[in-house]
């Protein structure tokens, strides 16, 4: 019975010995930083056409994103401790090594005294710390490779609480333009803009309205209509006649027909389209002397 008690005590003592070690605390880290907590309260979009009056055939569209956000600024203080965790099996070599370093520590202190401080005190101090840490069975040597960080405290103090309104270009986004049963996707540039041509000289650049209502929506959120335009019947009629006149000119591209088409477009408010047509055709027919002469003759008779 006594042998059994002795064994039990020995086992418990060993367990206490091997688990009673503590981490070797090295240092604390105290960091003070600032954090921002931003919560978007409301988002809307602002779409602007240039020119604002719907009478020409080409427009520049710019889209801005407006956000109302709650902003909280905090001062955050974080305290962490860095320590080498305890591992009992390392004591099998650290304790003998610590005992062996004790005379070395004493010798280094004597050498420091005899050298009148020529030997830096950090040398005997380091050897002394290694020796006593090694001889302590409940403490491991410092080891940067095994160090662990432990959070001691985290305090956040609010510095300010404001609401800010920010307007930014809706850059690099796909916008769907719809009219009736047709639609076309446009991509905004870095400034949130793109060019919209209800009528252009090239068919691929044209988005001819199929109805009086023209809608602008985000491709990523097709239920979110950014803006709608209601075109007048008079404008659509003029647009259709302008398209007809340009097609008629392309069927019979003479200098006089070019001049007559340009004049018609200008009188109906399509100044940019008229100028673009005139410049492109005069350049295309630069070597056609009869075409150039007929155009100048028609212009002189105006």
PDB file of N, CA and C in Angstrom, residues 4 7 22 73 101 112 129 153 193 201 220 256 291:
ATOM      1  N   UNK A   4       2.346   1.854  -3.393  1.00  0.00           N
ATOM      2  CA  UNK A   4       1.359   2.453  -4.295  1.00  0.00           C
ATOM      3  C   UNK A   4       1.230   3.945  -4.054  1.00  0.00           C
ATOM      4  N   UNK A   7       4.281   5.731  -5.461  1.00  0.00           N
ATOM      5  CA  UNK A   7       4.225   5.855  -6.918  1.00  0.00           C
ATOM      6  C   UNK A   7       3.267   6.976  -7.324  1.00  0.00           C
ATOM      7  N   UNK A  22       6.769  28.101 -16.760  1.00  0.00           N
ATOM      8  CA  UNK A  22       6.078  29.282 -17.274  1.00  0.00           C
ATOM      9  C   UNK A  22       6.815  29.808 -18.492  1.00  0.00           C
ATOM     10  N   UNK A  73     -14.368  57.494 -36.453  1.00  0.00           N
ATOM     11  CA  UNK A  73     -12.918  57.379 -36.337  1.00  0.00           C
ATOM     12  C   UNK A  73     -12.558  56.985 -34.906  1.00  0.00           C
ATOM     13  N   UNK A 101      27.489  27.250 -17.656  1.00  0.00           N
ATOM     14  CA  UNK A 101      27.740  28.663 -17.964  1.00  0.00           C
ATOM     15  C   UNK A 101      27.952  29.521 -16.724  1.00  0.00           C
ATOM     16  N   UNK A 112      35.268  41.896 -16.795  1.00  0.00           N
ATOM     17  CA  UNK A 112      34.695  43.242 -16.952  1.00  0.00           C
ATOM     18  C   UNK A 112      35.290  44.213 -15.922  1.00  0.00           C
ATOM     19  N   UNK A 129      22.403  35.909 -17.730  1.00  0.00           N
ATOM     20  CA  UNK A 129      20.986  35.639 -17.958  1.00  0.00           C
ATOM     21  C   UNK A 129      20.780  34.250 -18.557  1.00  0.00           C
ATOM     22  N   UNK A 153      -4.479  43.386 -24.219  1.00  0.00           N
ATOM     23  CA  UNK A 153      -5.641  44.281 -24.153  1.00  0.00           C
ATOM     24  C   UNK A 153      -5.839  44.967 -25.500  1.00  0.00           C
ATOM     25  N   UNK A 193     -18.057  58.525 -68.057  1.00  0.00           N
ATOM     26  CA  UNK A 193     -18.748  59.038 -69.238  1.00  0.00           C
ATOM     27  C   UNK A 193     -18.698  58.104 -70.439  1.00  0.00           C
ATOM     28  N   UNK A 201     -22.938  58.548 -88.564  1.00  0.00           N
ATOM     29  CA  UNK A 201     -22.668  58.198 -89.963  1.00  0.00           C
ATOM     30  C   UNK A 201     -22.462  56.700 -90.127  1.00  0.00           C
ATOM     31  N   UNK A 220     -25.243  45.657 -63.815  1.00  0.00           N
ATOM     32  CA  UNK A 220     -25.154  44.851 -62.596  1.00  0.00           C
ATOM     33  C   UNK A 220     -26.423  44.910 -61.755  1.00  0.00           C
ATOM     34  N   UNK A 256     -23.437  68.415-104.899  1.00  0.00           N
ATOM     35  CA  UNK A 256     -24.638  69.202-104.617  1.00  0.00           C
ATOM     36  C   UNK A 256     -25.525  68.502-103.574  1.00  0.00           C
ATOM     37  N   UNK A 291     -16.758  66.441-107.832  1.00  0.00           N
ATOM     38  CA  UNK A 291     -17.486  66.471-106.565  1.00  0.00           C
ATOM     39  C   UNK A 291     -17.177  67.757-105.806  1.00  0.00           C
TER      40      UNK A 291
END
